[in-house]
Amino acid sequence: MSALPKPKLGEPYLLTPGPLTTSYAVKQTMLRDWGSWDSDFREITSEFRQSLLAMIHDTENLFDCVPMQGSGTFCVEAMLGAFVLCDGKVLVLSNGAYGKRIAQTLAVINRDYVEIDKGDYLPPRGEEVFNALRDDPDISHVVVVHCETSSGIVNPIAEISEAVYAQGRELLIDSMSAFGALPLEANEIRFQALASSANKCIEGVPGFGFIIARKDALAAAKGRSHSLSLDVHAQWKYMNTTGQWRFTPPTHTVVAFREALKAHSAEGGVSGRGARYTKNRDVLVAGMQALGFETLLNDRWLSPVIVTFFCPDDPHFEFSAFYDILKSKGFIIYPGKLTVADSFRIGCIGQMDHRVMKNVVIAIKETLTEMGVKTAAPCAAALKEKTILTVDKETTL
Ligand SMILES: *Cc1c(COP(=O)(O)O)cnc(C)c1O
């Protein structure tokens, strides 16, 4: 296999799902200043919008891509404010922190919503979405998180989309941590809009995100946004007319993103990127299981983006010490973001391959030894809960 460009300048690997470890080439492009009105910069913006659109195989040319300053959450908020009617009602499919954030956003921007909350372990399924929509004709939109980064679960958006459109409603997707590595093709999965950001699977640096939406929906969004700066319609119109961003763009982030897109394409696009992340995940999970760790999720819902592991039950295990020792060995991990069990997360995305993941496992093994942790097995209660909450329900769905 080809060697990944060396990302390191003595920094630790970020095993976190964005910001993440970027290539040296991506970092290097930021050593230059750009005028935001200049034609060269406008050309870069136009090019990257096209590259992103190409990833969804929009063969009928129904979609456009609207970049938006800020972090991913800004783009989700912008998307909700643009496409949900002021008197509309949203069904939020929630199974983790990002689903909850969507509900919270709708509350703040004053859009009515109801939730299906599946807890931490399970995805929302097409059938229950279909039934919820059948029972509530006021719902205009369904919002789903593609990969729920707080647990790593990949939600079954194809069957959810089918249910949504069978009921004549619209689907919005938070594809933040999935876009660019998990396929989402417009000719296969119907949706009105999706949001993602520069610093996840495309492997750019933070500073902006983008909304990919149907042009008819973009046109209809005029004057609807709750916000001046997050107005997707206004940004779209202005950009298509002038080639410029409406307000100061994160210029360095944009040129870095162009470089990241070159690497994405060279790696084989979405499928190539997804394949590397999948191998990262497989090597990581196999290595961790050999040490006695257990994943939160059953295998069928494990994403190639991030994996949640239960903390060991051993009394010598303490997360902050574990974190610090791992950091001293060159790896930064993520604490858990669950409501129930003690856990931590390891990202599989960014400039690293399966060889790095092998080294992660070795570093974790050494760390456990240094801490005096004899076994990485989680507490029996966590495992029991996983079994009760997943196996029983999955067989009935
Ligand atoms: C990263 C992420 C976001 C956005 O988070 P920010 O911190 O605002 O960039 C939203 N949804 C999901 C699923 C994410 O992974």
Short mmCIF file of C-alpha atoms and ligand atoms in Angstrom, two decimals:
data_model
loop_
_atom_site.label_atom_id
_atom_site.label_comp_id
_atom_site.label_asym_id
_atom_site.label_seq_id
_atom_site.Cartn_x
_atom_site.Cartn_y
_atom_site.Cartn_z
CA MET A 1 0.00 0.00 0.00
CA SER A 2 1.13 3.56 -0.60
CA ALA A 3 2.58 5.45 2.29
CA LEU A 4 0.49 8.25 3.70
CA PRO A 5 2.18 11.62 3.58
CA LYS A 6 3.83 12.27 6.90
CA PRO A 7 1.54 14.51 8.93
CA LYS A 8 3.75 14.75 11.99
CA LEU A 9 5.86 17.55 13.27
CA GLY A 10 6.31 15.88 16.62
CA GLU A 11 2.63 16.39 17.40
CA PRO A 12 0.41 13.67 18.79
CA TYR A 13 -2.07 11.92 16.52
CA LEU A 14 -5.59 13.19 17.06
CA LEU A 15 -7.77 10.10 17.37
CA THR A 16 -10.70 12.47 17.51
CA PRO A 17 -13.32 12.92 14.84
CA GLY A 18 -12.53 16.49 13.92
CA PRO A 19 -10.45 18.48 14.31
CA LEU A 20 -8.26 15.60 13.27
CA THR A 21 -4.75 14.87 12.09
CA THR A 22 -4.19 16.59 8.75
CA SER A 23 -1.41 16.09 6.23
CA TYR A 24 1.67 18.22 6.12
CA ALA A 25 0.66 19.36 2.62
CA VAL A 26 -2.68 20.62 3.95
CA LYS A 27 -0.97 22.55 6.75
CA GLN A 28 1.64 23.95 4.38
CA THR A 29 -0.90 25.59 2.06
CA MET A 30 -1.90 27.89 4.90
CA LEU A 31 1.46 29.71 4.77
CA ARG A 32 0.12 32.27 2.35
CA ASP A 33 -2.47 35.03 2.47
CA TRP A 34 -5.36 35.46 0.06
CA GLY A 35 -7.67 38.34 -0.75
CA SER A 36 -11.23 37.16 -0.40
CA TRP A 37 -12.43 39.21 -3.41
CA ASP A 38 -9.55 38.15 -5.64
CA SER A 39 -10.39 36.06 -8.70
CA ASP A 40 -7.93 33.30 -7.71
CA PHE A 41 -9.70 32.84 -4.42
CA ARG A 42 -13.14 32.98 -6.02
CA GLU A 43 -11.98 30.26 -8.41
CA ILE A 44 -10.93 28.07 -5.46
CA THR A 45 -14.34 28.47 -3.86
CA SER A 46 -16.13 27.62 -7.07
CA GLU A 47 -13.92 24.56 -7.65
CA PHE A 48 -14.40 23.06 -4.22
CA ARG A 49 -18.18 23.51 -4.40
CA GLN A 50 -18.14 21.49 -7.60
CA SER A 51 -15.89 18.80 -6.09
CA LEU A 52 -18.28 18.37 -3.17
CA LEU A 53 -21.29 18.16 -5.46
CA ALA A 54 -19.52 15.50 -7.51
CA MET A 55 -19.43 13.28 -4.41
CA ILE A 56 -23.21 12.92 -4.31
CA HIS A 57 -23.53 11.88 -7.98
CA ASP A 58 -26.16 14.50 -8.68
CA THR A 59 -26.67 13.33 -12.24
CA GLU A 60 -29.81 15.41 -12.73
CA ASN A 61 -28.10 18.59 -11.53
CA LEU A 62 -30.75 19.22 -8.90
CA PHE A 63 -28.42 20.25 -6.07
CA ASP A 64 -26.09 23.08 -5.20
CA CYS A 65 -23.43 23.44 -2.54
CA VAL A 66 -23.40 26.43 -0.19
CA PRO A 67 -20.33 26.87 2.03
CA MET A 68 -20.92 28.54 5.38
CA GLN A 69 -18.44 30.06 7.85
CA GLY A 70 -18.20 28.56 11.31
CA SER A 71 -18.12 25.07 12.77
CA GLY A 72 -20.42 22.21 11.82
CA THR A 73 -23.12 23.24 14.26
CA PHE A 74 -23.42 26.61 12.49
CA CYS A 75 -24.20 24.73 9.26
CA VAL A 76 -26.80 22.48 10.88
CA GLU A 77 -28.46 25.54 12.38
CA ALA A 78 -28.30 27.33 9.02
CA MET A 79 -29.82 24.30 7.28
CA LEU A 80 -32.68 24.01 9.79
CA GLY A 81 -33.41 27.73 9.58
CA ALA A 82 -33.44 27.66 5.78
CA PHE A 83 -35.57 24.63 5.05
CA VAL A 84 -37.97 24.19 7.95
CA LEU A 85 -40.94 26.49 7.51
CA CYS A 86 -41.52 28.91 10.37
CA ASP A 87 -44.81 27.13 11.08
CA GLY A 88 -43.44 23.69 10.11
CA LYS A 89 -42.92 20.75 12.45
CA VAL A 90 -39.88 18.51 12.59
CA LEU A 91 -39.40 14.90 13.62
CA VAL A 92 -35.91 14.60 15.12
CA LEU A 93 -34.41 11.11 15.12
CA SER A 94 -32.16 11.13 18.12
CA ASN A 95 -29.66 8.56 19.35
CA GLY A 96 -26.95 10.61 20.93
CA ALA A 97 -25.59 14.07 21.62
CA TYR A 98 -25.83 15.39 18.06
CA GLY A 99 -29.49 14.42 17.71
CA LYS A 100 -30.12 16.22 21.00
CA ARG A 101 -28.27 19.26 19.69
CA ILE A 102 -30.59 19.35 16.66
CA ALA A 103 -33.62 19.36 18.96
CA GLN A 104 -32.02 22.09 21.06
CA THR A 105 -31.32 24.16 17.93
CA LEU A 106 -34.94 23.86 16.79
CA ALA A 107 -36.07 25.05 20.21
CA VAL A 108 -33.77 28.07 20.05
CA ILE A 109 -34.80 29.05 16.51
CA ASN A 110 -38.44 28.52 17.36
CA ARG A 111 -39.38 25.62 15.13
CA ASP A 112 -41.81 23.06 16.48
CA TYR A 113 -40.48 19.50 16.81
CA VAL A 114 -41.07 16.05 18.22
CA GLU A 115 -38.41 13.42 18.88
CA ILE A 116 -37.91 9.70 18.55
CA ASP A 117 -35.16 9.06 21.08
CA LYS A 118 -33.45 5.67 20.74
CA GLY A 119 -30.92 6.05 23.56
CA ASP A 120 -27.25 5.31 22.89
CA TYR A 121 -27.22 1.85 21.38
CA LEU A 122 -29.80 1.65 18.62
CA PRO A 123 -30.63 3.37 15.34
CA PRO A 124 -34.04 4.72 14.40
CA ARG A 125 -35.60 2.35 11.86
CA GLY A 126 -37.65 3.05 8.75
CA GLU A 127 -40.79 1.42 10.05
CA GLU A 128 -41.07 3.53 13.19
CA VAL A 129 -40.37 6.69 11.18
CA PHE A 130 -43.10 5.70 8.73
CA ASN A 131 -45.56 5.12 11.57
CA ALA A 132 -44.71 8.37 13.34
CA LEU A 133 -45.27 10.34 10.14
CA ARG A 134 -48.49 8.51 9.38
CA ASP A 135 -49.77 9.44 12.84
CA ASP A 136 -48.79 13.11 12.62
CA PRO A 137 -49.60 14.83 9.31
CA ASP A 138 -48.30 18.17 10.67
CA ILE A 139 -44.69 16.98 10.46
CA SER A 140 -43.02 18.52 7.40
CA HIS A 141 -39.40 17.43 7.90
CA VAL A 142 -37.42 14.59 9.41
CA VAL A 143 -33.86 15.26 10.58
CA VAL A 144 -31.40 12.40 11.03
CA VAL A 145 -27.74 12.20 12.01
CA HIS A 146 -25.87 10.06 9.46
CA CYS A 147 -23.13 8.88 11.78
CA GLU A 148 -23.92 9.76 15.40
CA THR A 149 -20.41 10.67 16.49
CA SER A 150 -21.18 10.45 20.20
CA SER A 151 -21.45 6.64 20.00
CA GLY A 152 -20.18 5.93 16.46
CA ILE A 153 -23.45 4.44 15.28
CA VAL A 154 -24.23 4.60 11.55
CA ASN A 155 -27.92 5.24 11.13
CA PRO A 156 -29.73 3.48 8.27
CA ILE A 157 -30.48 6.58 6.23
CA ALA A 158 -31.59 4.69 3.11
CA GLU A 159 -34.57 3.05 4.82
CA ILE A 160 -35.31 6.26 6.74
CA SER A 161 -35.35 8.24 3.50
CA GLU A 162 -37.71 5.72 1.96
CA ALA A 163 -40.10 6.04 4.87
CA VAL A 164 -39.95 9.84 4.81
CA TYR A 165 -40.74 10.13 1.10
CA ALA A 166 -43.33 7.35 1.21
CA GLN A 167 -45.13 9.72 3.58
CA GLY A 168 -44.51 12.74 1.36
CA ARG A 169 -42.25 14.62 3.78
CA GLU A 170 -38.69 15.98 3.45
CA LEU A 171 -35.41 14.67 4.89
CA LEU A 172 -32.52 16.74 6.26
CA ILE A 173 -29.28 14.95 7.11
CA ASP A 174 -26.51 15.90 9.55
CA SER A 175 -23.79 14.06 7.65
CA MET A 176 -21.05 15.90 9.49
CA SER A 177 -18.81 12.99 10.42
CA ALA A 178 -19.82 10.73 7.50
CA PHE A 179 -19.73 12.83 4.36
CA GLY A 180 -16.74 12.00 2.18
CA ALA A 181 -16.22 8.53 3.67
CA LEU A 182 -19.67 6.93 3.71
CA PRO A 183 -21.59 7.02 0.42
CA LEU A 184 -24.56 9.36 0.15
CA GLU A 185 -25.65 9.49 -3.46
CA ALA A 186 -28.53 11.64 -4.58
CA ASN A 187 -29.67 9.14 -7.19
CA GLU A 188 -29.98 6.46 -4.50
CA ILE A 189 -31.05 8.26 -1.34
CA ARG A 190 -33.60 11.05 -1.49
CA PHE A 191 -33.01 14.06 0.73
CA GLN A 192 -33.62 17.79 0.64
CA ALA A 193 -30.36 18.92 2.22
CA LEU A 194 -27.33 17.73 4.12
CA ALA A 195 -24.72 19.52 6.18
CA SER A 196 -21.08 18.64 6.76
CA SER A 197 -17.85 20.43 7.58
CA ALA A 198 -14.28 20.93 6.39
CA ASN A 199 -12.59 19.21 9.30
CA LYS A 200 -14.07 15.73 9.31
CA CYS A 201 -13.77 13.06 6.61
CA ILE A 202 -12.40 15.42 3.96
CA GLU A 203 -9.49 16.00 6.37
CA GLY A 204 -9.29 19.78 6.17
CA VAL A 205 -8.83 22.17 9.07
CA PRO A 206 -11.72 23.77 10.99
CA GLY A 207 -13.33 27.05 9.95
CA PHE A 208 -16.27 26.38 7.70
CA GLY A 209 -18.82 23.81 6.64
CA PHE A 210 -21.21 23.40 3.77
CA ILE A 211 -24.81 22.67 2.98
CA ILE A 212 -25.68 20.61 -0.07
CA ALA A 213 -29.32 21.20 -0.92
CA ARG A 214 -31.82 20.90 -3.71
CA LYS A 215 -31.88 24.08 -5.77
CA ASP A 216 -35.68 24.29 -5.63
CA ALA A 217 -35.50 24.22 -1.82
CA LEU A 218 -32.73 26.83 -1.82
CA ALA A 219 -34.81 29.11 -4.00
CA ALA A 220 -37.84 28.66 -1.75
CA ALA A 221 -35.81 29.53 1.38
CA LYS A 222 -35.68 33.25 0.62
CA GLY A 223 -36.38 35.38 3.67
CA ARG A 224 -37.00 32.39 5.93
CA SER A 225 -33.82 32.24 7.98
CA HIS A 226 -33.94 33.21 11.64
CA SER A 227 -30.43 34.64 11.27
CA LEU A 228 -28.64 37.22 9.18
CA SER A 229 -25.23 35.54 9.08
CA LEU A 230 -26.51 31.96 8.80
CA ASP A 231 -28.92 32.69 5.94
CA VAL A 232 -28.26 29.88 3.44
CA HIS A 233 -30.42 31.40 0.73
CA ALA A 234 -28.63 34.77 0.94
CA GLN A 235 -25.19 33.13 0.91
CA TRP A 236 -26.19 31.01 -2.08
CA LYS A 237 -27.53 33.95 -4.09
CA TYR A 238 -24.58 36.17 -3.30
CA MET A 239 -22.03 33.48 -4.08
CA ASN A 240 -23.66 32.53 -7.34
CA THR A 241 -23.84 36.18 -8.37
CA THR A 242 -20.44 37.45 -7.22
CA GLY A 243 -18.34 34.33 -6.67
CA GLN A 244 -17.61 35.65 -3.20
CA TRP A 245 -18.61 34.71 0.30
CA ARG A 246 -21.11 37.09 1.88
CA PHE A 247 -18.88 37.92 4.84
CA THR A 248 -15.16 37.35 5.43
CA PRO A 249 -14.34 33.76 4.50
CA PRO A 250 -11.79 31.67 6.43
CA THR A 251 -9.33 32.03 3.53
CA HIS A 252 -6.57 29.81 4.89
CA THR A 253 -9.04 27.09 5.76
CA VAL A 254 -10.45 27.24 2.24
CA VAL A 255 -7.10 26.79 0.50
CA ALA A 256 -6.24 24.01 2.94
CA PHE A 257 -9.56 22.39 2.07
CA ARG A 258 -8.73 22.46 -1.63
CA GLU A 259 -5.49 20.62 -0.85
CA ALA A 260 -7.40 18.11 1.28
CA LEU A 261 -9.82 17.50 -1.58
CA LYS A 262 -6.91 16.72 -3.91
CA ALA A 263 -5.77 14.01 -1.52
CA HIS A 264 -9.34 12.73 -1.18
CA SER A 265 -9.60 12.35 -4.92
CA ALA A 266 -6.13 10.75 -5.22
CA GLU A 267 -7.15 8.20 -2.60
CA GLY A 268 -10.10 7.11 -4.72
CA GLY A 269 -12.78 9.51 -3.50
CA VAL A 270 -15.48 8.42 -1.09
CA SER A 271 -14.91 4.69 -1.55
CA GLY A 272 -11.13 4.92 -1.17
CA ARG A 273 -11.42 7.06 1.91
CA GLY A 274 -14.11 4.82 3.39
CA ALA A 275 -11.94 1.75 2.76
CA ARG A 276 -8.97 3.17 4.65
CA TYR A 277 -11.14 4.18 7.60
CA THR A 278 -12.80 0.75 7.63
CA LYS A 279 -9.42 -0.94 7.81
CA ASN A 280 -8.41 1.46 10.59
CA ARG A 281 -11.53 0.48 12.50
CA ASP A 282 -11.08 -3.24 11.95
CA VAL A 283 -7.47 -3.24 13.13
CA LEU A 284 -8.39 -1.11 16.13
CA VAL A 285 -11.41 -3.16 17.20
CA ALA A 286 -9.63 -6.51 16.77
CA GLY A 287 -6.62 -5.25 18.76
CA MET A 288 -8.76 -3.79 21.53
CA GLN A 289 -10.89 -6.93 21.81
CA ALA A 290 -7.70 -8.98 22.12
CA LEU A 291 -6.85 -6.80 25.15
CA GLY A 292 -10.28 -7.56 26.64
CA PHE A 293 -12.08 -4.31 25.70
CA GLU A 294 -15.70 -4.38 24.57
CA THR A 295 -17.36 -2.05 22.10
CA LEU A 296 -20.50 -0.22 23.11
CA LEU A 297 -22.28 -1.13 19.90
CA ASN A 298 -23.02 -4.43 18.32
CA ASP A 299 -20.85 -5.03 15.25
CA ARG A 300 -23.54 -4.31 12.69
CA TRP A 301 -23.85 -0.64 13.72
CA LEU A 302 -20.12 0.07 14.18
CA SER A 303 -18.97 2.97 12.00
CA PRO A 304 -15.59 3.35 10.33
CA VAL A 305 -15.53 6.87 11.82
CA ILE A 306 -15.27 6.45 15.59
CA VAL A 307 -15.62 3.55 18.02
CA THR A 308 -16.83 3.70 21.62
CA PHE A 309 -15.32 1.29 24.14
CA PHE A 310 -16.48 0.64 27.68
CA CYS A 311 -13.97 1.61 30.34
CA PRO A 312 -12.32 -1.35 32.08
CA ASP A 313 -13.89 -2.31 35.38
CA ASP A 314 -10.46 -2.92 36.97
CA PRO A 315 -10.12 -0.64 40.05
CA HIS A 316 -6.74 0.60 38.81
CA PHE A 317 -8.32 2.11 35.69
CA GLU A 318 -8.90 5.84 35.81
CA PHE A 319 -9.73 7.70 32.61
CA SER A 320 -7.74 10.90 33.12
CA ALA A 321 -4.54 8.98 33.92
CA PHE A 322 -5.19 6.71 30.94
CA TYR A 323 -5.63 9.79 28.74
CA ASP A 324 -2.45 11.47 29.98
CA ILE A 325 -0.24 8.41 29.57
CA LEU A 326 -1.60 7.78 26.06
CA LYS A 327 -0.99 11.41 25.18
CA SER A 328 2.62 11.08 26.32
CA LYS A 329 2.88 8.17 23.88
CA GLY A 330 1.63 10.35 21.03
CA PHE A 331 -2.11 9.65 20.90
CA ILE A 332 -4.99 11.90 21.88
CA ILE A 333 -8.31 10.13 22.45
CA TYR A 334 -11.81 11.30 23.28
CA PRO A 335 -13.73 10.84 26.49
CA GLY A 336 -17.13 9.18 26.25
CA LYS A 337 -20.25 11.18 25.57
CA LEU A 338 -22.82 8.74 26.88
CA THR A 339 -25.48 9.13 29.44
CA VAL A 340 -25.26 5.62 30.88
CA ALA A 341 -21.99 3.69 30.90
CA ASP A 342 -18.39 4.87 31.47
CA SER A 343 -16.72 4.85 28.10
CA PHE A 344 -14.14 6.46 25.85
CA ARG A 345 -13.93 6.92 22.11
CA ILE A 346 -11.23 6.41 19.50
CA GLY A 347 -11.54 8.04 16.10
CA CYS A 348 -10.50 6.21 12.95
CA ILE A 349 -10.49 9.25 10.65
CA GLY A 350 -7.70 11.65 9.71
CA GLN A 351 -4.26 11.15 8.21
CA MET A 352 -3.46 7.74 9.62
CA ASP A 353 -3.65 4.17 8.44
CA HIS A 354 -3.87 0.68 9.93
CA ARG A 355 -0.19 0.77 10.93
CA VAL A 356 -0.89 3.75 13.14
CA MET A 357 -3.91 1.94 14.58
CA LYS A 358 -1.68 -1.04 15.45
CA ASN A 359 0.58 1.35 17.33
CA VAL A 360 -2.44 2.79 19.13
CA VAL A 361 -3.31 -0.68 20.42
CA ILE A 362 0.29 -1.29 21.51
CA ALA A 363 0.33 2.06 23.32
CA ILE A 364 -2.94 1.21 25.07
CA LYS A 365 -1.57 -2.17 26.14
CA GLU A 366 1.53 -0.52 27.60
CA THR A 367 -0.60 2.12 29.29
CA LEU A 368 -2.78 -0.49 31.01
CA THR A 369 0.35 -2.27 32.23
CA GLU A 370 1.80 0.96 33.58
CA MET A 371 -1.47 1.68 35.40
CA GLY A 372 -1.55 -1.81 36.89
CA VAL A 373 -4.79 -2.70 35.08
CA LYS A 374 -4.91 -6.48 34.73
CA THR A 375 -7.94 -6.83 32.50
CA ALA A 376 -9.72 -4.41 30.19
CA ALA A 377 -13.08 -6.14 30.58
CA PRO A 378 -15.93 -3.74 31.39
CA CYS A 379 -18.19 -4.12 34.40
CA ALA A 380 -20.79 -6.85 34.15
CA ALA A 381 -23.64 -4.35 34.53
CA ALA A 382 -22.58 -2.40 31.41
CA LEU A 383 -22.43 -5.59 29.37
CA LYS A 384 -25.74 -6.78 30.70
CA GLU A 385 -27.37 -3.51 29.81
CA LYS A 386 -25.90 -3.66 26.30
CA THR A 387 -27.35 -7.12 25.87
CA ILE A 388 -30.77 -6.21 27.18
CA LEU A 389 -30.98 -2.97 25.22
CA THR A 390 -29.73 -4.31 21.92
CA VAL A 391 -30.19 -8.03 21.32
CA ASP A 392 -33.80 -8.23 22.42
CA LYS A 393 -34.89 -5.19 20.49
CA GLU A 394 -32.94 -5.95 17.35
CA THR A 395 -34.64 -9.25 16.89
CA THR A 396 -38.02 -7.58 17.00
CA LEU A 397 -37.13 -4.92 14.42
C1 LIG B 1 -18.79 17.30 14.54
C2 LIG B 1 -20.22 17.13 14.43
C3 LIG B 1 -21.10 18.23 14.41
C4 LIG B 1 -20.64 19.66 14.51
O1 LIG B 1 -19.88 19.92 15.62
P1 LIG B 1 -19.02 21.24 15.68
O2 LIG B 1 -18.29 21.12 16.96
O3 LIG B 1 -19.93 22.40 15.63
O4 LIG B 1 -18.11 21.23 14.46
C5 LIG B 1 -22.45 18.00 14.21
N1 LIG B 1 -22.93 16.75 14.08
C6 LIG B 1 -22.12 15.68 14.10
C7 LIG B 1 -22.73 14.32 13.90
C8 LIG B 1 -20.74 15.83 14.28
O5 LIG B 1 -19.95 14.75 14.29
#
